[in-house]
Tab-separated table of C-alpha atoms in Angstrom:
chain	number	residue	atom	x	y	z
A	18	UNK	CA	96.250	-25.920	-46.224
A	19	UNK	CA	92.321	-25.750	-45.875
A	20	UNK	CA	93.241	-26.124	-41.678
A	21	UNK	CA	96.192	-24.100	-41.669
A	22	UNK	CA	93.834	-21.565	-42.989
A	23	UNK	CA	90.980	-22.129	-41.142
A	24	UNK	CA	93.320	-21.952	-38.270
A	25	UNK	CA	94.441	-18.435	-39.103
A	26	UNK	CA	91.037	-17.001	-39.700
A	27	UNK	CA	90.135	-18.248	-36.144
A	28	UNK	CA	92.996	-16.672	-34.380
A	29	UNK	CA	92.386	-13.445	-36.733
A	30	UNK	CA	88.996	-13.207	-35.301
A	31	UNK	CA	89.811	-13.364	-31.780
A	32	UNK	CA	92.220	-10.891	-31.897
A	33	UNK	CA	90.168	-8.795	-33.420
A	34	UNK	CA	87.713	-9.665	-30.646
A	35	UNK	CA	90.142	-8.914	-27.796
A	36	UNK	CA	90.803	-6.077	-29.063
A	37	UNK	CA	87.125	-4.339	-29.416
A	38	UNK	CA	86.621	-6.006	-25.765
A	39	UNK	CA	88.971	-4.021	-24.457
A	40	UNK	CA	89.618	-1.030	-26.438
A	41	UNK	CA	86.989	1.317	-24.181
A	42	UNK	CA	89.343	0.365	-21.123
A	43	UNK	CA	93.102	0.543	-22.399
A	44	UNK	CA	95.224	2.030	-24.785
A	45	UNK	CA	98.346	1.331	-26.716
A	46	UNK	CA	100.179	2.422	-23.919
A	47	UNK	CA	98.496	0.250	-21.657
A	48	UNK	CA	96.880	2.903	-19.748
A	49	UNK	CA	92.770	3.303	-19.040
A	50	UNK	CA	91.464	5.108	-21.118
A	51	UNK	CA	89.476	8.369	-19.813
A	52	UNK	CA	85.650	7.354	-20.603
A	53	UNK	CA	83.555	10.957	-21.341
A	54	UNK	CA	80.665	11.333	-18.603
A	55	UNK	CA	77.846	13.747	-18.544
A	56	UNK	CA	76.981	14.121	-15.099
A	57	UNK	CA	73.797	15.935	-13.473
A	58	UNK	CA	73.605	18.264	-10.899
A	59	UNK	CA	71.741	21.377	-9.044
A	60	UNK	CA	73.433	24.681	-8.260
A	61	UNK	CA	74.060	24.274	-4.231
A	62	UNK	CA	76.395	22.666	-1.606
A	63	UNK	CA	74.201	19.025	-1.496
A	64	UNK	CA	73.903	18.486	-5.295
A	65	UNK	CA	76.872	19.972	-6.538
A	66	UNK	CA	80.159	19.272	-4.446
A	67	UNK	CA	81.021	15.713	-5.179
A	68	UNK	CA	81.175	16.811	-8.541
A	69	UNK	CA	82.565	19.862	-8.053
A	70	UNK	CA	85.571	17.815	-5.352
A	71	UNK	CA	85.756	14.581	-8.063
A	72	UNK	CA	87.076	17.444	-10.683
A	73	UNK	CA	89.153	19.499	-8.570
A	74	UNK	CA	90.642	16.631	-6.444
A	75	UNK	CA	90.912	14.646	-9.936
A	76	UNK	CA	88.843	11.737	-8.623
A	77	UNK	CA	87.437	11.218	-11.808
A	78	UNK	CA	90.206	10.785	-13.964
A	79	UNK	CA	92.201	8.707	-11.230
A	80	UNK	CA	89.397	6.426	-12.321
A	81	UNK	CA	89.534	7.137	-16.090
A	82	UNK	CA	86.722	9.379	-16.517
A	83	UNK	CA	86.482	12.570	-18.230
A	84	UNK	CA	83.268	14.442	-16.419
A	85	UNK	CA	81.553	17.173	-17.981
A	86	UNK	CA	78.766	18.511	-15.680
A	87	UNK	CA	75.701	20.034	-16.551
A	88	UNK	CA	73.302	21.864	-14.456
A	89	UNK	CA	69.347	21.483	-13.721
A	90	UNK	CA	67.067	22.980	-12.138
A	91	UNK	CA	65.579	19.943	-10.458
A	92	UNK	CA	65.234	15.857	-10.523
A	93	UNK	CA	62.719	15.155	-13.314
A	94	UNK	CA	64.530	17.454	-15.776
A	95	UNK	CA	67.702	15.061	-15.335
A	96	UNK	CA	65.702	12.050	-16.142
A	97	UNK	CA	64.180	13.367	-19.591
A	98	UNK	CA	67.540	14.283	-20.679
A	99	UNK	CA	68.646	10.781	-19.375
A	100	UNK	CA	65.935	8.804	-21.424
A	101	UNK	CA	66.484	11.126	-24.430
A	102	UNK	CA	69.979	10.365	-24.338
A	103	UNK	CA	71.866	13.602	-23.395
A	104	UNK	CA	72.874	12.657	-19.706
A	105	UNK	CA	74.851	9.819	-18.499
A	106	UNK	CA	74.157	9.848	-14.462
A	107	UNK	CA	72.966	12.414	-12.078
A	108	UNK	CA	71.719	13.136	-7.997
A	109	UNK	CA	68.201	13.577	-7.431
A	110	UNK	CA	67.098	14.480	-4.459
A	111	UNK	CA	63.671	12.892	-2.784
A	112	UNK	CA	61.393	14.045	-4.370
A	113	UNK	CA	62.667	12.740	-7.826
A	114	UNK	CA	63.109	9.551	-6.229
A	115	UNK	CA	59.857	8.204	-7.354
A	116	UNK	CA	60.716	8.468	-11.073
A	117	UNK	CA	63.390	5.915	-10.086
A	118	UNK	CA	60.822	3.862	-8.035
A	119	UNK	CA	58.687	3.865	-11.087
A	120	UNK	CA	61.590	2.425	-13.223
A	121	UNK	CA	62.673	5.524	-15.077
A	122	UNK	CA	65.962	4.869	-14.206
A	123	UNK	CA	68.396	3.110	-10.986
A	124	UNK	CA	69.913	4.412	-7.924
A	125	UNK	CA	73.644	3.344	-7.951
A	126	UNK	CA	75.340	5.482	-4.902
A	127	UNK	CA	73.581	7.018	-1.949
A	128	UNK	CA	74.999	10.571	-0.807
A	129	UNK	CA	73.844	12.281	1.992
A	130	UNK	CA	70.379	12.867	4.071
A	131	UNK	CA	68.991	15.968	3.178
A	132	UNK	CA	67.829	18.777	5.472
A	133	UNK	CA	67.462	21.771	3.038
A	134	UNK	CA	63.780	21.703	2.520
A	135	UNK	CA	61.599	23.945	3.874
A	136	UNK	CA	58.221	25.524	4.108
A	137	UNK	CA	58.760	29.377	4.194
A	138	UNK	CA	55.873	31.845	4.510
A	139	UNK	CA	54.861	35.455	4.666
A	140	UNK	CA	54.272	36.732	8.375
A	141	UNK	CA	52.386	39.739	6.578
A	142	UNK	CA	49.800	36.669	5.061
A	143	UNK	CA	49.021	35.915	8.449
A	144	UNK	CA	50.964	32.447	8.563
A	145	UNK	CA	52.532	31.537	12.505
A	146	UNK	CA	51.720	27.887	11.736
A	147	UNK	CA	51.243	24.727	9.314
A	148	UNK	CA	47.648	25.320	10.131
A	149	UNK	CA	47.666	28.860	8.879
A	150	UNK	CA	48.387	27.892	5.234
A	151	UNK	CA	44.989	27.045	4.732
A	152	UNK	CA	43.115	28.959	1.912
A	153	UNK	CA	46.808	30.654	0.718
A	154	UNK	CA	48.968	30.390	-2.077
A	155	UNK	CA	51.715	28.311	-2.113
A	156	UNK	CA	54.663	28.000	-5.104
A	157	UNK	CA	55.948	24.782	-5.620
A	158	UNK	CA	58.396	22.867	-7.710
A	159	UNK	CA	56.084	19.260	-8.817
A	160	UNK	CA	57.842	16.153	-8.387
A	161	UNK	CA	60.653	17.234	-6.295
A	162	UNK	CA	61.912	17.071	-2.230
A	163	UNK	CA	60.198	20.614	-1.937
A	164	UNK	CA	56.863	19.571	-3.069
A	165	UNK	CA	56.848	16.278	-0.531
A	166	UNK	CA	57.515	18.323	2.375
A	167	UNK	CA	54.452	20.620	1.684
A	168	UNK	CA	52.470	17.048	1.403
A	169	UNK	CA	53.627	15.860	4.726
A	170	UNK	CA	53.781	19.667	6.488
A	171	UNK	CA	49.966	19.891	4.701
A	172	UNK	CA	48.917	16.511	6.768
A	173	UNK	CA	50.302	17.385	9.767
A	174	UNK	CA	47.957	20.201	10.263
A	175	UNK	CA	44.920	17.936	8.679
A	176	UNK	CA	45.292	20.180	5.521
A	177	UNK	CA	45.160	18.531	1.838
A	178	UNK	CA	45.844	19.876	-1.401
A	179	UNK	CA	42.488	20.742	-1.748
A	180	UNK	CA	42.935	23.539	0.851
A	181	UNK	CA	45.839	25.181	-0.582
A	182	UNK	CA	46.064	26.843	-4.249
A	183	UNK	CA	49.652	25.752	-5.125
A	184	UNK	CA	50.914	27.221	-7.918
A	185	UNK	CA	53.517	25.375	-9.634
A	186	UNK	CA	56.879	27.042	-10.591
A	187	UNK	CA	60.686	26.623	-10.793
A	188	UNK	CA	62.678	27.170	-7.544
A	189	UNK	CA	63.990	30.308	-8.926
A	190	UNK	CA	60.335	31.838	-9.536
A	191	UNK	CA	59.278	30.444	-5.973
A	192	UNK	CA	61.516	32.391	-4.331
A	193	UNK	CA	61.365	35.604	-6.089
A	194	UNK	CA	57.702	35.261	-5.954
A	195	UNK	CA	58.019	34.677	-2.421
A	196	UNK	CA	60.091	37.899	-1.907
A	197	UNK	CA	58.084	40.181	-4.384
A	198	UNK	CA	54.959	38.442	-2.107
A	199	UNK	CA	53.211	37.429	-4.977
A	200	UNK	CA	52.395	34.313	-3.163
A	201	UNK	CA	51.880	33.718	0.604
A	202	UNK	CA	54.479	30.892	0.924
A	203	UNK	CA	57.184	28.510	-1.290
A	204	UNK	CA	58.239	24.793	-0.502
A	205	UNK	CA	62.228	25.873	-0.875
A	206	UNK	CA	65.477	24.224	-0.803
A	207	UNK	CA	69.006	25.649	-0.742
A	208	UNK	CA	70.453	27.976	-1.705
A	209	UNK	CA	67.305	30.348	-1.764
A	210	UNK	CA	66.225	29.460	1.418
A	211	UNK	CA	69.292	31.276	2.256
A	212	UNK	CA	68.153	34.019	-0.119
A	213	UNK	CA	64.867	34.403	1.065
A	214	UNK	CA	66.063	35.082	4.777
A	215	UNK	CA	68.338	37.394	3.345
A	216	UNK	CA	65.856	38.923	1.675
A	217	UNK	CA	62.764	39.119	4.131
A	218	UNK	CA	64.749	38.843	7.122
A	219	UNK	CA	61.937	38.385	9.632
A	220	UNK	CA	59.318	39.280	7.139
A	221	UNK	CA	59.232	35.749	6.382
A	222	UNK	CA	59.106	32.689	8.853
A	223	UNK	CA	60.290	29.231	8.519
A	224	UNK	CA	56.960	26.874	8.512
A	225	UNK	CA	58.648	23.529	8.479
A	226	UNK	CA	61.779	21.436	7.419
A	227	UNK	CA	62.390	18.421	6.185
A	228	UNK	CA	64.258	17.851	9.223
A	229	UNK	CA	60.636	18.087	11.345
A	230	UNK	CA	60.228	14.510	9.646
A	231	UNK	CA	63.542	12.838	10.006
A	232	UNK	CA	62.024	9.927	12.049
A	233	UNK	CA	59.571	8.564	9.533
A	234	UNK	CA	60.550	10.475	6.407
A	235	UNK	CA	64.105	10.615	5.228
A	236	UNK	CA	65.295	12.997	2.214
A	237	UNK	CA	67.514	11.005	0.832
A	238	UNK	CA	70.524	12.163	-1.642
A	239	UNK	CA	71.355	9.966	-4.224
A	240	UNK	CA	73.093	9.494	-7.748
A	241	UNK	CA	70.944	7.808	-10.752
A	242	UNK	CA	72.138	6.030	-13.673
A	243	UNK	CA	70.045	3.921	-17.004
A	244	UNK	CA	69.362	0.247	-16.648
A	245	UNK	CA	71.027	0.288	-20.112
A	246	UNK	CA	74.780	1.505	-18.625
A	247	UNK	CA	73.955	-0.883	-15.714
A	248	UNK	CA	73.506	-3.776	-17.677
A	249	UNK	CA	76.020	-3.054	-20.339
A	250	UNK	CA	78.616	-0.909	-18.988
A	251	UNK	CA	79.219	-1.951	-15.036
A	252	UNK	CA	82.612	-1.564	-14.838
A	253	UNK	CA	82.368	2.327	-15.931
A	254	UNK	CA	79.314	2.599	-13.370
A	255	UNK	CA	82.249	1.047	-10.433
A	256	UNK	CA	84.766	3.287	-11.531
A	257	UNK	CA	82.384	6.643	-11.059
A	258	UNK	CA	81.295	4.662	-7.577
A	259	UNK	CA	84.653	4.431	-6.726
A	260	UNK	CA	85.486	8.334	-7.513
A	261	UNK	CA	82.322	9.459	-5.580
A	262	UNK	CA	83.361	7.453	-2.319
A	263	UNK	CA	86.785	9.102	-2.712
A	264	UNK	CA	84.978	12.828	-3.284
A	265	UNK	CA	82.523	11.402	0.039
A	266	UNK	CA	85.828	11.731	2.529
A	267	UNK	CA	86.935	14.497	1.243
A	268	UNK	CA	84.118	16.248	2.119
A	269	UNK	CA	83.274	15.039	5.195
A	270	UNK	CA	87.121	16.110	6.197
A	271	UNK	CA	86.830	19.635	4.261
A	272	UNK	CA	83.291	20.824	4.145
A	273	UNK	CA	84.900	24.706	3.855
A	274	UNK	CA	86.880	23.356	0.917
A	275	UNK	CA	84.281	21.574	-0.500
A	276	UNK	CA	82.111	24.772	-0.323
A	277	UNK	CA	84.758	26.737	-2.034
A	278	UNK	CA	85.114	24.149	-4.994
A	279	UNK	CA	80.977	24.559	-5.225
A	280	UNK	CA	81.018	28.476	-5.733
A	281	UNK	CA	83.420	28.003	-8.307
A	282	UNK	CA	81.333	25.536	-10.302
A	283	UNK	CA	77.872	27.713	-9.939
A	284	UNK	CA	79.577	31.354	-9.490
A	285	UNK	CA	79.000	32.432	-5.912
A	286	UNK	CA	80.616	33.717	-2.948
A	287	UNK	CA	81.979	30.587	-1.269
A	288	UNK	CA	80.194	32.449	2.055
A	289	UNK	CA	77.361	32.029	0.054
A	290	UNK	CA	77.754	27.802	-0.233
A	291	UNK	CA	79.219	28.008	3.825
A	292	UNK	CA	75.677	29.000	4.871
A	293	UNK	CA	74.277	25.373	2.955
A	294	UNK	CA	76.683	23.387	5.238
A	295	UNK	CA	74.086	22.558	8.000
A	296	UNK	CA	71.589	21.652	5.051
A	297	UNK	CA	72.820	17.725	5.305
A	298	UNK	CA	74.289	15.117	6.923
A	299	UNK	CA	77.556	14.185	5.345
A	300	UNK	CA	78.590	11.173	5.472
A	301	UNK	CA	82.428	9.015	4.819
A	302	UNK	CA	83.036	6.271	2.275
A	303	UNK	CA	82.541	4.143	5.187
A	304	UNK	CA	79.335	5.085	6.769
A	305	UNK	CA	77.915	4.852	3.023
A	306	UNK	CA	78.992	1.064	2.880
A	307	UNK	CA	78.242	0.478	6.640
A	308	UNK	CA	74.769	1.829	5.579
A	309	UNK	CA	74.259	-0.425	2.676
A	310	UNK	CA	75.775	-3.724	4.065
A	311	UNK	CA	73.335	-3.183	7.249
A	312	UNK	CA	70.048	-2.837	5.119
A	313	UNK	CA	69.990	0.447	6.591
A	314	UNK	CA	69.327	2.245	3.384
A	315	UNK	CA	66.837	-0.180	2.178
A	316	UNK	CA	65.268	0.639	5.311
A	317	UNK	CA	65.467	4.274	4.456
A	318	UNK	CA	64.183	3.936	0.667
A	319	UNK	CA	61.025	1.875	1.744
A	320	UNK	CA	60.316	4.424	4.424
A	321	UNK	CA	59.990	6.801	1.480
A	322	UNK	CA	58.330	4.578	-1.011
A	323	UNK	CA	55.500	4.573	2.338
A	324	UNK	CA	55.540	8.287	2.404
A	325	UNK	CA	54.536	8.585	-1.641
A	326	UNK	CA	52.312	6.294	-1.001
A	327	UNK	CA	50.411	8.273	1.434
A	328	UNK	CA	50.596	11.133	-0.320
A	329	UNK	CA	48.761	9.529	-3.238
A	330	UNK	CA	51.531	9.555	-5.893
A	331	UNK	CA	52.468	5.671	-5.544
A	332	UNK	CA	50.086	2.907	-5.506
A	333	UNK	CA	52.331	0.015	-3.915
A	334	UNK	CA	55.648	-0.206	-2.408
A	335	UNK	CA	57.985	-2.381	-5.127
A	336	UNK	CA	60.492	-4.338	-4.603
A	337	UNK	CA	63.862	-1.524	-3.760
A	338	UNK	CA	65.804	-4.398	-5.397
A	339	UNK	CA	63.915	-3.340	-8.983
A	340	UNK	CA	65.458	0.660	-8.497
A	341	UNK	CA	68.429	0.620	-6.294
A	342	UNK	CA	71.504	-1.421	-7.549
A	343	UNK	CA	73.612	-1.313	-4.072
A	344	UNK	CA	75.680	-3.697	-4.995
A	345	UNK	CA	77.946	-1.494	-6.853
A	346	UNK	CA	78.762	0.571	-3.729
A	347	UNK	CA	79.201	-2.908	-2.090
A	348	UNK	CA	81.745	-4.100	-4.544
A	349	UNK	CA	83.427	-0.869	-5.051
A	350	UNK	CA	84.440	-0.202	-1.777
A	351	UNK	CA	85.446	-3.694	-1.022
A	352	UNK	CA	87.828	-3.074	-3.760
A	353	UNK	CA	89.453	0.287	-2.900
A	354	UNK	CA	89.786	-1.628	0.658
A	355	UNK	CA	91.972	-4.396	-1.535
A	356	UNK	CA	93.900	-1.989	-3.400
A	357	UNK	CA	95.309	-0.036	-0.249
C-alpha cells in the first residue's frame, strides 16, 4: 500500500507540474493562449507602424499575443517604465541605444535605419552652416538619436558642447520653441521636422541629418526587451519576433498602408505620416535575418558603441553579445521558413 501510494502522489505531482508548465501556452481547448503585452512606442511612421500593422493585420494574436501599446515621448522614458515594471518591450531609437549598451535592458529585433534626425535652425539667427551654431541656443531631447546628431554635426565643424548653450527639452517643446524662435535651432526627428517646415517654410533651414553620417554612424531602429523575460520567458520573446518579421513585409510591400494604420494609432492625417516615409530605410523579414546571419548588424551596433564613445558618453566598447540577443531573430525566422 505504502508504494501504491507513494506511486500516486508521484504521478499527482507531475501532473500538476505539466500542467503549470504549460498553462501560459495552451488552454482546455488546446489552443495558445493570447499572452497580454505592453508594448512601447513614439508617435510617427518609424516607431509606431509595426505596432500599429501587428494589430491591424492581427500579427500579434496569430502568435498569441494580446498587445496593448502605449506611447512615449522618447527612449529613456520606455526603459524606466521597463525597470519599474509597467512595460513589457519597446523600439528605441539610437540615441537610447546606450541605455541598452549599459545593460539596462537587451535588443531582441532590429527594425529599420533611421534617417529622421535632423539639425534645423533659424535663417533669421544667422545660421547657413554647422559652423554657424556657435555661441546659439540649441533645444535638445538628452539621451536620444536627436541629441547624437548635434554631437557629431557639433564635431564636424570643430564645435563642442562647450560652444553651444543647449537647452534641454521634450521634442514637442523643441519644436514649438523652434517656431515661436525662442531658440536659434532644435536637434528634431519626425514628425515635427515635418511641422517645423510647415511652419517656417524657408524661415528655417535644414543644418544636418542623420543621413550626412550614414557611412560611419548608423541610426539604428530597434525593439528592447528585460534580461528577466529573456531568460525566463523566450518562447513569448520568439512569438513577438515572429509577429514583427511578419508586420516587417508588410510594410516594406505597403508603406501607404502602413502610414494609414499609423495616423490611426496617434490621430493624424495619414498625409501627415506619408511625408515620414523617406525618414528610413525599410527593410523585409529577410534582409533583417540576412543582416544578422552576416554580422552585418554587429558591425552596425559597434560602429555606434565607437560613436558614444567619442562623444564622451561611453568609456569602452562591450562585448554586443552582453546587449543584443540576435539569436532570437535567427531562430525565429528559421522557423516561419519551416512552417511554410
Amino acid at each position: 500500500m505504502k508504494k501504491i501510494g507513494m506511486i500516486m502522489v508521484l504521478v499527482i505531482a507531475l501532473s500538476i507540474s505539466l500542467y503549470a508548465g504549460g498553462a501560459s501556452e495552451t488552454d482546455s481547448s488546446g489552443k495558445t493562449e493570447l499572452v497580454k503585452l505592453r508594448l512601447g512606442y513614439m508617435p510617427n511612421l518609424i516607431s509606431a507602424s509595426l505596432g500599429a500593422i501587428g494589430i491591424e493585420e492581427g500579427y500579434f494574436e496569430e502568435y498569441g499575443l494580446d498587445v496593448e501599446l502605449i506611447k512615449f515621448t522618447s527612449g529613456p522614458p520606455e526603459f524606466a517604465a521597463m525597470a519599474a515594471g509597467d512595460l513589457d518591450a519597446a523600439i528605441i531609437g539610437h540615441g537610447a541605444h546606450l541605455l541598452a549598451i549599459q545593460g539596462q535592458a537587451e535588443i531582441f529585433y532590429f527594425e529599420c535605419l533611421g534617417n529622421s534626425d535632423k539639425i534645423m535652425a533659424l535663417t533669421s539667427s544667422g545660421i547657413a552652416s554647422a559652423r554657424d551654431l556657435k555661441g546659439k541656443t540649441i533645444a535638445a531631447v538628452r539621451g536620444t538619436s536627436s541629441e547624437a546628431l548635434l554631437n557629431l554635426t557639433l564635431a564636424e565643424a570643430g564645435l563642442t558642447e562647450k560652444d553651444v548653450k543647449i537647452v534641454s527639452m521634450d521634442q514637442n517643446g523643441a519644436a514649438s520653441a523652434l517656431i515661436a524662435r525662442q531658440v536659434d535651432a532644435a536637434a528634431l526627428w519626425s514628425p515635427l521636422t515635418v511641422t517645423v517646415s510647415n511652419e517656417l517654410g524657408d524661415s528655417v533651414i535644414v543644418v544636418s541629418s542623420i543621413g550626412d553620417f550614414a557611412d560611419r554612424a548608423p541610426s539604428p531602429g530597434s525593439w528592447i526587451i528585460s534580461e528577466k523575460t529573456i531568460k525566463t520567458k523566450p518562447e513569448i520573446v520568439k512569438r513577438l519576433t515572429k509577429a514583427l518579421f511578419k508586420a516587417s513585409d508588410f510594410r516594406a510591400a505597403n508603406i501607404e498602408k502602413a502610414a494609414e494604420y499609423v495616423a490611426k494609432l496617434i490621430g493624424t492625417e495619414t498625409s501627415q505620416t506619408l511625408q515620414e516615409v523617406q525618414t528610413a530605410r525599410w527593410f523585409t523579414a529577410k534582409e533583417i535575418y540576412d543582416f544578422t546571419k552576416s554580422g552585418q548588424l554587429d558591425t552596425w551596433y559597434e560602429a555606434e558603441q565607437q560613436m558614444f564613445i567619442d562623444s564622451g558618453k561611453l568609456d569602452a566598447k562591450v562585448p554586443n553579445e552582453t546587449y543584443f540577443a540576435k539569436q532570437f531573430m535567427l531562430e525565429s525566422y528559421e522557423e516561419m521558413q519551416n512552417e511554410k
